[in-house]
Tab-separated table of C-alpha atoms and ligand atoms in Angstrom:
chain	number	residue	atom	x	y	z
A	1	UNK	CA	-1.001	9.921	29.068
A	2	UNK	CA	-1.798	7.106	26.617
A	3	UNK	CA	1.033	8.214	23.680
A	4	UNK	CA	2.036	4.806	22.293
A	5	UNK	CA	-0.093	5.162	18.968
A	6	UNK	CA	-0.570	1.908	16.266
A	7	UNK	CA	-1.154	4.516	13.302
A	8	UNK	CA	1.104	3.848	10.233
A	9	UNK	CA	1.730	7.045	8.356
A	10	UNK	CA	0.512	6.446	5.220
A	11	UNK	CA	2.790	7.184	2.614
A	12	UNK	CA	0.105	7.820	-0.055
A	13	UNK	CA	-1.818	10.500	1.423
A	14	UNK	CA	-5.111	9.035	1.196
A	15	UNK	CA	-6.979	10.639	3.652
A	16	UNK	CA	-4.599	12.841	5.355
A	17	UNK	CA	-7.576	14.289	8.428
A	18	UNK	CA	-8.586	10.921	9.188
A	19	UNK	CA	-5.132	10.201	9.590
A	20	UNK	CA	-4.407	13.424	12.057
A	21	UNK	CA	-7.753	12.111	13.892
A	22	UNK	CA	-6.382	8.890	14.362
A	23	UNK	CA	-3.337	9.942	15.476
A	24	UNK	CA	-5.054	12.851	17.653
A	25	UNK	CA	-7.099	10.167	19.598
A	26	UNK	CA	-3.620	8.938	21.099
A	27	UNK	CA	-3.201	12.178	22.418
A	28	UNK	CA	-2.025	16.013	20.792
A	29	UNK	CA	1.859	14.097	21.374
A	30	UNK	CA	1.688	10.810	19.990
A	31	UNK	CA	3.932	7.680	18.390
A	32	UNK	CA	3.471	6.982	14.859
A	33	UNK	CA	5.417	4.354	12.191
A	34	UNK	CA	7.024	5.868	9.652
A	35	UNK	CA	7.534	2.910	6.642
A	36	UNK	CA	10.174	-0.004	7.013
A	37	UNK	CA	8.745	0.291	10.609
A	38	UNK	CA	10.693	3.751	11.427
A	39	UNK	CA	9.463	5.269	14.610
A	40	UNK	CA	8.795	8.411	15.016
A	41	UNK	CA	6.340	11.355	16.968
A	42	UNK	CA	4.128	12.962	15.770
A	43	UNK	CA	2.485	16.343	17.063
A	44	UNK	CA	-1.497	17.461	16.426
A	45	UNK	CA	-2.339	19.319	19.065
A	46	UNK	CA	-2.553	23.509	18.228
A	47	UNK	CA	-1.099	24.395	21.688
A	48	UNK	CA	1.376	21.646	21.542
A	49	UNK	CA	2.727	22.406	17.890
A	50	UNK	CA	3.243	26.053	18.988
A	51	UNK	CA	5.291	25.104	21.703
A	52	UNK	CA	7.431	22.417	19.399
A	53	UNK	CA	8.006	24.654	17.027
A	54	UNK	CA	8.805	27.415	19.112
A	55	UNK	CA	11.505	25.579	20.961
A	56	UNK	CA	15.011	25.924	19.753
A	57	UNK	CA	16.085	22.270	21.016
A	58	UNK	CA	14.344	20.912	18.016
A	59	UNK	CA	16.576	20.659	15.241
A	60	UNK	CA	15.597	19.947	11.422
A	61	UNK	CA	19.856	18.492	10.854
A	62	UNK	CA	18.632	14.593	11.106
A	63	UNK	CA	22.903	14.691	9.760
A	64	UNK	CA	23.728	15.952	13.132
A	65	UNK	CA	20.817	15.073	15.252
A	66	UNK	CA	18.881	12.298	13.946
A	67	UNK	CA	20.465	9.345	15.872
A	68	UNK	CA	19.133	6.363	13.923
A	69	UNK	CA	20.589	8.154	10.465
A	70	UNK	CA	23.987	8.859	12.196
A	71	UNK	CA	24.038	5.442	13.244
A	72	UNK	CA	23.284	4.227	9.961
A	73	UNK	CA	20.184	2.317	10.956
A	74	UNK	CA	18.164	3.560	8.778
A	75	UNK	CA	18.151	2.114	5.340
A	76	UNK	CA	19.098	3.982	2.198
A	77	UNK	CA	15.816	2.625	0.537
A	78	UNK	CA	13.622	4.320	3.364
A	79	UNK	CA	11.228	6.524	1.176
A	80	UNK	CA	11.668	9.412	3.506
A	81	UNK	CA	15.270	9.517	3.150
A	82	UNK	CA	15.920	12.653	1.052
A	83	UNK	CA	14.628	14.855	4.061
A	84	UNK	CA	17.688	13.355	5.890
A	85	UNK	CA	20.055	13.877	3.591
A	86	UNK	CA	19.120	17.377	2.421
A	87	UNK	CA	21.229	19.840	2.897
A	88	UNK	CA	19.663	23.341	2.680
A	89	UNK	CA	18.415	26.288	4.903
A	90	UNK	CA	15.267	24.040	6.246
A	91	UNK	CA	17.294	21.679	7.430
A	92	UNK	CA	19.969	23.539	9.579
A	93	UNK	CA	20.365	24.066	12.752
A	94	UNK	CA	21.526	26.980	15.015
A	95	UNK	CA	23.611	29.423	13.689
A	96	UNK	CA	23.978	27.878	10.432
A	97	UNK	CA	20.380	28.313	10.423
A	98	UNK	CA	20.134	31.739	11.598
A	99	UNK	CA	22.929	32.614	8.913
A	100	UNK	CA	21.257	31.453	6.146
A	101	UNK	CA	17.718	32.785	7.613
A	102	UNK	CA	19.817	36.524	8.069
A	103	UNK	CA	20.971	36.853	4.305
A	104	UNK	CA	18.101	35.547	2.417
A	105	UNK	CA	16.033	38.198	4.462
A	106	UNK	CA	17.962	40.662	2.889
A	107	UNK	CA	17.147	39.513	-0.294
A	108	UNK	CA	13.344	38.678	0.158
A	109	UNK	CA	12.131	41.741	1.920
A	110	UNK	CA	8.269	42.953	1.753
A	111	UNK	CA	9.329	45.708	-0.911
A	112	UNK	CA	10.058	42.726	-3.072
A	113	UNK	CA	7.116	40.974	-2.496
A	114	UNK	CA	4.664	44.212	-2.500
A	115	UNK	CA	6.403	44.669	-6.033
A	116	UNK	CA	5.202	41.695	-7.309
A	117	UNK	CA	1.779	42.650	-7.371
A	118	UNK	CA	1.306	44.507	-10.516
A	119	UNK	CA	3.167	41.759	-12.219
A	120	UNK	CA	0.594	38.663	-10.386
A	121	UNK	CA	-2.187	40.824	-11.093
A	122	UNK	CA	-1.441	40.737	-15.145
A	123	UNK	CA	-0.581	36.880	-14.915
A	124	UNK	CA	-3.775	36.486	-13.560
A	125	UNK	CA	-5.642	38.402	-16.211
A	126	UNK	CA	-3.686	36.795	-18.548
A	127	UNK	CA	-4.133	33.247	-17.402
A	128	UNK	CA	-8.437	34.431	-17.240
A	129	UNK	CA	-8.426	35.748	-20.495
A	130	UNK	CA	-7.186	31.875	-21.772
A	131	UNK	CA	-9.339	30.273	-19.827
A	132	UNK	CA	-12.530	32.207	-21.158
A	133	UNK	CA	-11.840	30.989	-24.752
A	134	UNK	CA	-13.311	27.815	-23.298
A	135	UNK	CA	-16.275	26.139	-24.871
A	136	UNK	CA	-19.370	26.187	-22.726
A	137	UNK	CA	-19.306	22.432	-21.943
A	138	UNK	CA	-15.618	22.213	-21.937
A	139	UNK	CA	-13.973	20.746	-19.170
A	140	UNK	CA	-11.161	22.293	-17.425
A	141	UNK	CA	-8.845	21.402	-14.536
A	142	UNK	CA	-8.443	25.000	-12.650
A	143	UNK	CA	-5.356	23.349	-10.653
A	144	UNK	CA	-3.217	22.751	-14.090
A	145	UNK	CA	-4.811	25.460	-15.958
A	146	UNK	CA	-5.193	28.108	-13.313
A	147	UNK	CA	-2.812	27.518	-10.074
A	148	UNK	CA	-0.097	25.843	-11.531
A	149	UNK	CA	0.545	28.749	-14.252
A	150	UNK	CA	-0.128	31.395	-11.762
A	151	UNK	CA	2.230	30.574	-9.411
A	152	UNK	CA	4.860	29.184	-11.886
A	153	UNK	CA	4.973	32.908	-13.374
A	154	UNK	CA	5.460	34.512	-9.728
A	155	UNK	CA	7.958	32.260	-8.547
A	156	UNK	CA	10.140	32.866	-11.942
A	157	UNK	CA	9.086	36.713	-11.541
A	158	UNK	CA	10.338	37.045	-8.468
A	159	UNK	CA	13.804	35.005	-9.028
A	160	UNK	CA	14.614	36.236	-12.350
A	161	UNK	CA	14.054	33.017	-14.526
A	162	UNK	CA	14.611	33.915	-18.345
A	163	UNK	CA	11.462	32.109	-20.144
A	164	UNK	CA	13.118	29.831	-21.832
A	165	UNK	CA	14.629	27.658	-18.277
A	166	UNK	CA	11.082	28.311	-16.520
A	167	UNK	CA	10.020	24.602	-17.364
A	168	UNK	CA	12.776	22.628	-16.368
A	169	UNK	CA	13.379	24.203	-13.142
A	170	UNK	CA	9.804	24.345	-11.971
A	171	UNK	CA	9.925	20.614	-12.547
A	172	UNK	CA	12.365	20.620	-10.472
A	173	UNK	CA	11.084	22.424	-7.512
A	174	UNK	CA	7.926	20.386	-7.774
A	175	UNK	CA	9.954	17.104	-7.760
A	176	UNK	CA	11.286	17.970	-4.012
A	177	UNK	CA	7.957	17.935	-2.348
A	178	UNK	CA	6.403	14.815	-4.162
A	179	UNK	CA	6.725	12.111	-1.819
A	180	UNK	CA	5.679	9.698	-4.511
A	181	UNK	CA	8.761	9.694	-6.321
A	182	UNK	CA	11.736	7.862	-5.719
A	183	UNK	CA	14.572	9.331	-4.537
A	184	UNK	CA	16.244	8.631	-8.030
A	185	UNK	CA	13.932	10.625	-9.900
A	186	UNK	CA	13.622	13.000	-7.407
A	187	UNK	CA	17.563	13.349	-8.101
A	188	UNK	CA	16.942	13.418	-11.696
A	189	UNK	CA	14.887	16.620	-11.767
A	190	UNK	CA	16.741	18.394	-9.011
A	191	UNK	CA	20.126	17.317	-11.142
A	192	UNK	CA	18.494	18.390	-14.540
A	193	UNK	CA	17.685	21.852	-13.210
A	194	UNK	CA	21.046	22.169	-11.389
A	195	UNK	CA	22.290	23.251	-14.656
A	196	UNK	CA	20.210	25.612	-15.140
A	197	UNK	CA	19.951	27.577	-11.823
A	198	UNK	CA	23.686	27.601	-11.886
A	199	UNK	CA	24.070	29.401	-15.294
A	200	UNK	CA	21.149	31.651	-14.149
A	201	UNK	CA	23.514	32.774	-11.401
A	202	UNK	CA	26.344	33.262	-13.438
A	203	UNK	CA	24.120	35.372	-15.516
A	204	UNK	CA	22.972	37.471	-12.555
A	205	UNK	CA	26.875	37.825	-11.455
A	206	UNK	CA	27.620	39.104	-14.696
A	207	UNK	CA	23.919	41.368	-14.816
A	208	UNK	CA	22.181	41.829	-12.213
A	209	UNK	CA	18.747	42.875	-12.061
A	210	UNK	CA	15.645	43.632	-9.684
A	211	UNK	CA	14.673	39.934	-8.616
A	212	UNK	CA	15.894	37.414	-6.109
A	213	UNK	CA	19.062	35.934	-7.477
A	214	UNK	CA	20.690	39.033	-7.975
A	215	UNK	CA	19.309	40.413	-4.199
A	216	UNK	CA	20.752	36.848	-2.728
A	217	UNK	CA	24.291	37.327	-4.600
A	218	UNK	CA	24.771	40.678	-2.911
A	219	UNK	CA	23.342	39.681	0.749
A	220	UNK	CA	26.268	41.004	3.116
A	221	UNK	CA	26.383	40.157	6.373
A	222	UNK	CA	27.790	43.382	8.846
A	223	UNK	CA	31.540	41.635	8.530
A	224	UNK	CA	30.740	42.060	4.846
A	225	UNK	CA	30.578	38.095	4.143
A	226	UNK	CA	28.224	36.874	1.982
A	227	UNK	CA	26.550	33.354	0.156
A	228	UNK	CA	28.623	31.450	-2.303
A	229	UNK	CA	27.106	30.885	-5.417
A	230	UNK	CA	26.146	27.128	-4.643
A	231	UNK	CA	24.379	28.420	-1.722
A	232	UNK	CA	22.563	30.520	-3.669
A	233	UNK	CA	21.408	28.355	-6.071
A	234	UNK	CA	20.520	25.861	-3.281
A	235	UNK	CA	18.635	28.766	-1.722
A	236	UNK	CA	16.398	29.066	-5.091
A	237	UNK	CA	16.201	25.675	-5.289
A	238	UNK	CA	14.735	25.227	-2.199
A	239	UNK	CA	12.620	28.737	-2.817
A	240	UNK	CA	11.035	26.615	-6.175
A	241	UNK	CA	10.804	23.685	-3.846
A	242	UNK	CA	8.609	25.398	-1.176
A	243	UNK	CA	6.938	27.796	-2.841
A	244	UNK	CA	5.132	26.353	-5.556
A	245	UNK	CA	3.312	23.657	-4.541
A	246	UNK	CA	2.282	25.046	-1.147
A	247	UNK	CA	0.504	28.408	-2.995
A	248	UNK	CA	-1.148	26.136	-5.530
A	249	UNK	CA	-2.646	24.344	-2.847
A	250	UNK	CA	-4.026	26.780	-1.247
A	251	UNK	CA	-5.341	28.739	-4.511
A	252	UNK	CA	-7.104	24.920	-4.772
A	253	UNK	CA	-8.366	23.618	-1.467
A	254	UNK	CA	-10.071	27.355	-1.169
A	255	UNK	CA	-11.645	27.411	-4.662
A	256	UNK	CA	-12.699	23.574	-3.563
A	257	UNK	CA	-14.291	24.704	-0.660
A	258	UNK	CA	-16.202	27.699	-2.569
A	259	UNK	CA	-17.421	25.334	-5.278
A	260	UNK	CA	-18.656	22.392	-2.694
A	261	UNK	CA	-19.856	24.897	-0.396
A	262	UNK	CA	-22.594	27.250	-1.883
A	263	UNK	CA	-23.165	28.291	1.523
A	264	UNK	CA	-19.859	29.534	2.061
A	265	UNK	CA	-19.296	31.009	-1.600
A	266	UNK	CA	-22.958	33.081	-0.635
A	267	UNK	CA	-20.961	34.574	2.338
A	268	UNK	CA	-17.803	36.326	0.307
A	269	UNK	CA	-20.179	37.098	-2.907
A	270	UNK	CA	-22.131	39.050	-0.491
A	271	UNK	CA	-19.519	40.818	1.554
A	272	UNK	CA	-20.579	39.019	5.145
A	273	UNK	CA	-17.052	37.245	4.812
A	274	UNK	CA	-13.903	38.733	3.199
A	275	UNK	CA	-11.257	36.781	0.757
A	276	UNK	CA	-8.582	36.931	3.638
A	277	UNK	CA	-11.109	35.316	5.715
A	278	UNK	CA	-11.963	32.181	3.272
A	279	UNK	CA	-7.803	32.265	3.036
A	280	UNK	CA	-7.744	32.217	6.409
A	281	UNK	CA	-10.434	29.106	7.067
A	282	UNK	CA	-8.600	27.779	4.046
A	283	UNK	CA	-5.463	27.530	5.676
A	284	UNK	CA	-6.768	26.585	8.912
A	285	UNK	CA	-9.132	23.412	7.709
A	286	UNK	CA	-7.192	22.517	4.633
A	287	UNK	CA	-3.602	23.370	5.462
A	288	UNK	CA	-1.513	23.051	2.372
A	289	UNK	CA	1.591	21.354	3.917
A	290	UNK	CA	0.096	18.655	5.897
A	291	UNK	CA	2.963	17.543	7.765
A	292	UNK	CA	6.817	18.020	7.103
A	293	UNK	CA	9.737	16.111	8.237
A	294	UNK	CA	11.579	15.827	10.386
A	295	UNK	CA	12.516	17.189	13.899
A	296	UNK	CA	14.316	15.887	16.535
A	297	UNK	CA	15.009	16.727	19.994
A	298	UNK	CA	18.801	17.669	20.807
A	299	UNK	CA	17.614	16.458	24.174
A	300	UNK	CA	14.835	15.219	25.920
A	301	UNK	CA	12.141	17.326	25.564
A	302	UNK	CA	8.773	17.191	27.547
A	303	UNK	CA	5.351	18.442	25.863
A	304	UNK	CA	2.109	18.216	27.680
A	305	UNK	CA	3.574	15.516	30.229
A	306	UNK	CA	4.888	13.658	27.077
A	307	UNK	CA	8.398	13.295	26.540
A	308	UNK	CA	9.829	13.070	23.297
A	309	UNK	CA	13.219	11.516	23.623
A	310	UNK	CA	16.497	12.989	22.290
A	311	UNK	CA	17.428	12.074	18.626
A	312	UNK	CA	14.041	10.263	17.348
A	313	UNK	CA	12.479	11.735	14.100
A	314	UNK	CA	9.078	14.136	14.823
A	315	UNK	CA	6.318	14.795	12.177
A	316	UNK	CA	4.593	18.046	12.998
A	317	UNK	CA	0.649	17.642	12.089
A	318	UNK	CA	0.103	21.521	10.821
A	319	UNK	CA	-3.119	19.798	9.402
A	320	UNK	CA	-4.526	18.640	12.910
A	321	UNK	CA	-3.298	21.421	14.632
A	322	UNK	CA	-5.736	23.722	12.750
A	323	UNK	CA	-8.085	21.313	13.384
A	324	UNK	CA	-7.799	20.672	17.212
A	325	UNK	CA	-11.366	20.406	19.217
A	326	UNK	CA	-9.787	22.054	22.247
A	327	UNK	CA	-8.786	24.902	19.950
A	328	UNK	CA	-12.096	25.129	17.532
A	329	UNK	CA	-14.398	23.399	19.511
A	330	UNK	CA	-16.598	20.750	18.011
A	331	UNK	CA	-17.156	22.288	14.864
A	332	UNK	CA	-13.326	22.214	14.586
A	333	UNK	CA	-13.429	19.823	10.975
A	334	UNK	CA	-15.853	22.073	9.616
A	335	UNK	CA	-15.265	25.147	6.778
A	336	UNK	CA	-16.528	27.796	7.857
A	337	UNK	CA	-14.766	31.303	6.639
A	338	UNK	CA	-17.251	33.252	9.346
A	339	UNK	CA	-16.065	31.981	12.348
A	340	UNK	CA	-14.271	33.958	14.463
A	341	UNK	CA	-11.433	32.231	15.705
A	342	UNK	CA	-8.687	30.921	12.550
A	343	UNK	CA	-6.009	30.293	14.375
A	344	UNK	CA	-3.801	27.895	12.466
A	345	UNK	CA	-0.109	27.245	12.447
A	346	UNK	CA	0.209	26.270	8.753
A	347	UNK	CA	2.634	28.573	7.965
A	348	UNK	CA	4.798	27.438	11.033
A	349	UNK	CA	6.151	29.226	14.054
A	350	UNK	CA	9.364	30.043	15.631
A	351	UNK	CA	12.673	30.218	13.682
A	352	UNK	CA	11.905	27.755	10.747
A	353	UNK	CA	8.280	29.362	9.751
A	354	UNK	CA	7.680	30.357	6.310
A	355	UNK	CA	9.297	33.105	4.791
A	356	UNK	CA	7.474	33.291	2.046
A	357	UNK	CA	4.182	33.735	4.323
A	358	UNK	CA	3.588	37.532	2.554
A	359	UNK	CA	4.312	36.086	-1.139
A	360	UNK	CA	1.256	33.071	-0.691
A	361	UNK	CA	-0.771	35.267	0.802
A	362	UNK	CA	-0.515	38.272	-1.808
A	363	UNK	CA	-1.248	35.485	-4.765
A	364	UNK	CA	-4.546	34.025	-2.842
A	365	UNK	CA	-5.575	37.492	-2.662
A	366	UNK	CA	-4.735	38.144	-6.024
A	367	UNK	CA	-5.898	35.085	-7.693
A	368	UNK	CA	-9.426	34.142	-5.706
A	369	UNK	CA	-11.532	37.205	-6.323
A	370	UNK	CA	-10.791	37.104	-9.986
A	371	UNK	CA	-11.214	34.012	-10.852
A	372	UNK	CA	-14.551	33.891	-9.219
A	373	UNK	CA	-15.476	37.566	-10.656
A	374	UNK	CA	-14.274	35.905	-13.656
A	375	UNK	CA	-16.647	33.064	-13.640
A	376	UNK	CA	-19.424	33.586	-10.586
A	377	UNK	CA	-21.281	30.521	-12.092
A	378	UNK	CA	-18.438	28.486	-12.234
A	379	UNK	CA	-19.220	24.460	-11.449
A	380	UNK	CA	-17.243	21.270	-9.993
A	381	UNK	CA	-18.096	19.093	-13.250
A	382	UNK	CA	-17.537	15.952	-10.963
A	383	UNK	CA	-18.971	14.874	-7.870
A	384	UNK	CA	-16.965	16.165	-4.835
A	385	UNK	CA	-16.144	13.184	-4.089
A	386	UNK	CA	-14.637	11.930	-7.134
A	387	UNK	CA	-11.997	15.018	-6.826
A	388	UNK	CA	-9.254	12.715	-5.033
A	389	UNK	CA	-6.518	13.657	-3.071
A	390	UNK	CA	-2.874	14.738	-3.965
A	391	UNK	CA	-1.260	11.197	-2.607
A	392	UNK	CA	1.890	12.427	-0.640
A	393	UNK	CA	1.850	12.622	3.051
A	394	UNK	CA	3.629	15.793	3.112
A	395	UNK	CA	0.820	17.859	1.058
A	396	UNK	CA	-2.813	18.559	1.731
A	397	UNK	CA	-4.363	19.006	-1.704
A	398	UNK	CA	-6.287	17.821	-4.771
A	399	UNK	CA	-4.930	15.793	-7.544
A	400	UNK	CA	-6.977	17.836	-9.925
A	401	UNK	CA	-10.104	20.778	-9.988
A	402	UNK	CA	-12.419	19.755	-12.823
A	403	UNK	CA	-14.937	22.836	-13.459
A	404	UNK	CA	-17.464	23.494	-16.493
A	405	UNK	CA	-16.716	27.672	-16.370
A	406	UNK	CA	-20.605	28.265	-17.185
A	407	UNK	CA	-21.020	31.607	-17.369
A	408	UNK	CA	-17.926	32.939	-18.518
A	409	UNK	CA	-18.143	36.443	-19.304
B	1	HEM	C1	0.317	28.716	1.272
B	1	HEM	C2	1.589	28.658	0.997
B	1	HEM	C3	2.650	28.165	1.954
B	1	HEM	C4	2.523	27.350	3.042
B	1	HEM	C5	1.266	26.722	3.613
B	1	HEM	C6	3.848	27.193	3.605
B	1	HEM	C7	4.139	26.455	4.741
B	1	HEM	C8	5.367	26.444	5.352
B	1	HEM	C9	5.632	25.818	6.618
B	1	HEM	C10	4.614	25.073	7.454
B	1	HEM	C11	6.943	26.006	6.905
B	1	HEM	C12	7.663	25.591	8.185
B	1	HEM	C13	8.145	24.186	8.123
B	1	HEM	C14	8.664	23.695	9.444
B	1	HEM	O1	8.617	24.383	10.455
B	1	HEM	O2	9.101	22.541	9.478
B	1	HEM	C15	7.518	26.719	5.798
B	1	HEM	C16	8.859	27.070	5.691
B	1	HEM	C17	9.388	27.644	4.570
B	1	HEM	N1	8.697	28.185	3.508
B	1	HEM	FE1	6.712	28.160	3.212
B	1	HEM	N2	4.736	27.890	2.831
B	1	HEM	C18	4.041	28.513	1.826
B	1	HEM	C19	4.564	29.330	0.833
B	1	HEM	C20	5.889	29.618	0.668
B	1	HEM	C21	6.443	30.454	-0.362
B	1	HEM	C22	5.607	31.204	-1.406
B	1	HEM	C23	7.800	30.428	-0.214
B	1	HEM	C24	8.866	31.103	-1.000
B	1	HEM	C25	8.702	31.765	-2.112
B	1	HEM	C26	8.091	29.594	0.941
B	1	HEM	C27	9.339	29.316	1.420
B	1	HEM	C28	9.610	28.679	2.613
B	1	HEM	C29	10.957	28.438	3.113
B	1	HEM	C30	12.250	28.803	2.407
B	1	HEM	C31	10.818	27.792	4.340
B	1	HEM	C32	11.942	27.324	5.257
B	1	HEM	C33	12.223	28.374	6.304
B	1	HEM	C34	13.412	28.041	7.197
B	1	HEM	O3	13.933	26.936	7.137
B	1	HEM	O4	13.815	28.911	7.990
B	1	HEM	N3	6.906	29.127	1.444
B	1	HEM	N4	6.530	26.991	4.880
């Protein structure tokens, strides 16, 4: 199989499905250049990403198993270069892994998450109730003035951020998924919220309460052993860091598709589709995390009569693999929230997949139907097409939602 591929990974995002198509027609296990001509794999095909994912000789430690890095071949100025160096849960390997994967579970359980919904549901009416003041006419951007406050409220609910840290520190988590910025300033905001997330677990040592901190300083183990406090705060770190942008997305791209789609918005206003279905297609067509870096094999590893040699860096394409033909079938690039078969992998598989896969969902179910029961008339106020993308390769969204709110009741 044909799998040496010319695409470039485009650092900016630009068109992130043409991308996955180009890469796709190179086969669902395919080379790609990373910048500062970095080689690398990259994986689109459904079938293919399930069985990646799901294999336990991939490793996310490019510190232990990225051969290039370990070499030092790889320059410190190569924009990806922070996913390398990370340390945190998402990019262990093995037991570390499954440690860290153990404890937090203790800490992040579905009682917590069902508990947040009271709590979303107010937010929600809260963040409504502001919007409505709106002059008919007015222009507003329902990803900063809608998503972004929405899930910046859950995520501080549900680690116990006092109000007066919640900026900093979602500036922080935001900065660690933005491929556009350097690595210095991505340092900056992680450093400047450091700070903060450490005194907040001081705090919680001192008082605990009902929220995430507090659960993650008294994880045990069954020998009694537990996190240290800078794992902790690296685990909320990377919590912020994953589980912000990621929901706002997806509380976007489906509110995109609704407003560009009257078809589709006909379907859920009259019951023939559900909300979890448009979440669903949402996911599926317009996955939210595009790609994510890195993998490598801690050996050879053969995929569809491809092999993927030990040590070299591989991109997995959730974005394609929702969209794969010999998955979806020719209508595979198309939104449609009635069609039977969603199967996606945008929330991962095997022993990395999200964690926070009940806490997304819960706020798209929250957040969708009252926003649109909110505003049923609501309006892009732009052309589609003028609604550009996000511009990092590691995100599928839109770099802003402007709506006239027409109708407002
Ligand atoms: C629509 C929203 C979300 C999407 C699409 C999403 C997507 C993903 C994907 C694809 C992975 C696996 C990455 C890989 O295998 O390389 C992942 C892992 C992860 N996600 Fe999410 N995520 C979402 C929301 C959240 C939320 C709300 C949280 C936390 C509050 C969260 C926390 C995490 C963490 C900690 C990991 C790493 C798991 C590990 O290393 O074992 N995510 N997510």
């Amino acid at each position: 199989m044909e799998n040496v591929s010319p695409v470039r990974i485009d650092m900016t995002g630009t068109d992130v499905h043409g991308e996955g198509e180009a890469i796709r027609a190179h086969g669902p296990v395919a080379q790609v250049e990373l910048p500062m001509g970095v080689r690398a794999w990259s994986i689109t095909g459904y079938r293919e990403g399930r069985q990646g994912l799901g294999d336990q000789r991939f490793s996310k430690d490019a510190r232990q198993h990225w051969t290039a890095f370990k070499n030092g071949e790889i320059d410190p100025t190569f924009p990806l270069i922070v996913w390398a160096r990370m340390e945190a849960m998402n990019t262990a390997y093995g037991e570390a892994h499954d440690r860290l994967r153990r404890l937090v579970g203790k800490a992040f359980t579905p009682r917590r998450v069902e508990a947040l919904r009271p709590q979303i549901e107010k937010t929600v009416t809260g963040i409504l109730d502001g919007l409505a003041q709106a002059a008919p006419g007015d222009v507003v951007d329902l990803k900063a003035k809608y998503s972004y406050p929405m899930v910046n409220e859950v995520m501080c609910d549900l680690i116990g951020v006092p109000a007066q840290a919640r900026g900093t520190i979602l500036r922080g988590g935001m900065a660690q998924v933005d491929s556009s910025l350097s690595e210095e300033e991505i340092g900056a905001a992680v450093g400047a919220v450091f700070g903060e997330m450490a005194g907040l677990v001081q705090a919680k040592r001192q008082e605990p309460g009902d929220d995430m901190a507090s659960g993650l300083l008294a994880a045990q183990e069954d020998d009694g052993s537990g996190l240290t406090e800078q794992e902790v705060v690296g685990m909320l770190l990377l919590l912020l860091g994953t589980g912000t942008e990621t929901v706002v997305n997806l509380v976007t791209n489906a509110a995109f598709a609704l407003l560009t789609l009257p078809d589709q918005y006909e379907l859920v206003k009259t019951g023939r589709v559900s909300w979890r279905d448009v979440i669903e297609e949402t996911l599926r067509a317009e996955a939210p995390v595009v790609q994510m870096p890195f993998r490598f094999g801690i050996e050879d590893i053969e995929i569809n009569g491809v092999t993927i040699p030990a040590g070299e860096p591989v991109l997995m394409n959730f974005g394609a693999m929702g969209r794969d033909p010999a998955i979806h079938g020719a209508t595979a690039d198309r939104f449609d929230a009635a069609r039977a078969n969603k199967d996606h992998l945008a929330f991962g598989y095997g022993m990395y997949h999200c964690i926070g896969t009940a806490l997304a969902l819960l706020e798209a179910e929250v957040a969708l139907p009252a926003l649109f029961a909110r505003f049923p008339d609501m309006t892009l106020a732009v052309p589609a097409a003028q609604v550009g993308p996000q511009h990092t390769l590691i995100m599928n969204g839109r770099s802003e939602l402007p709506v006239h709110l027409h109708g407002a009741r």
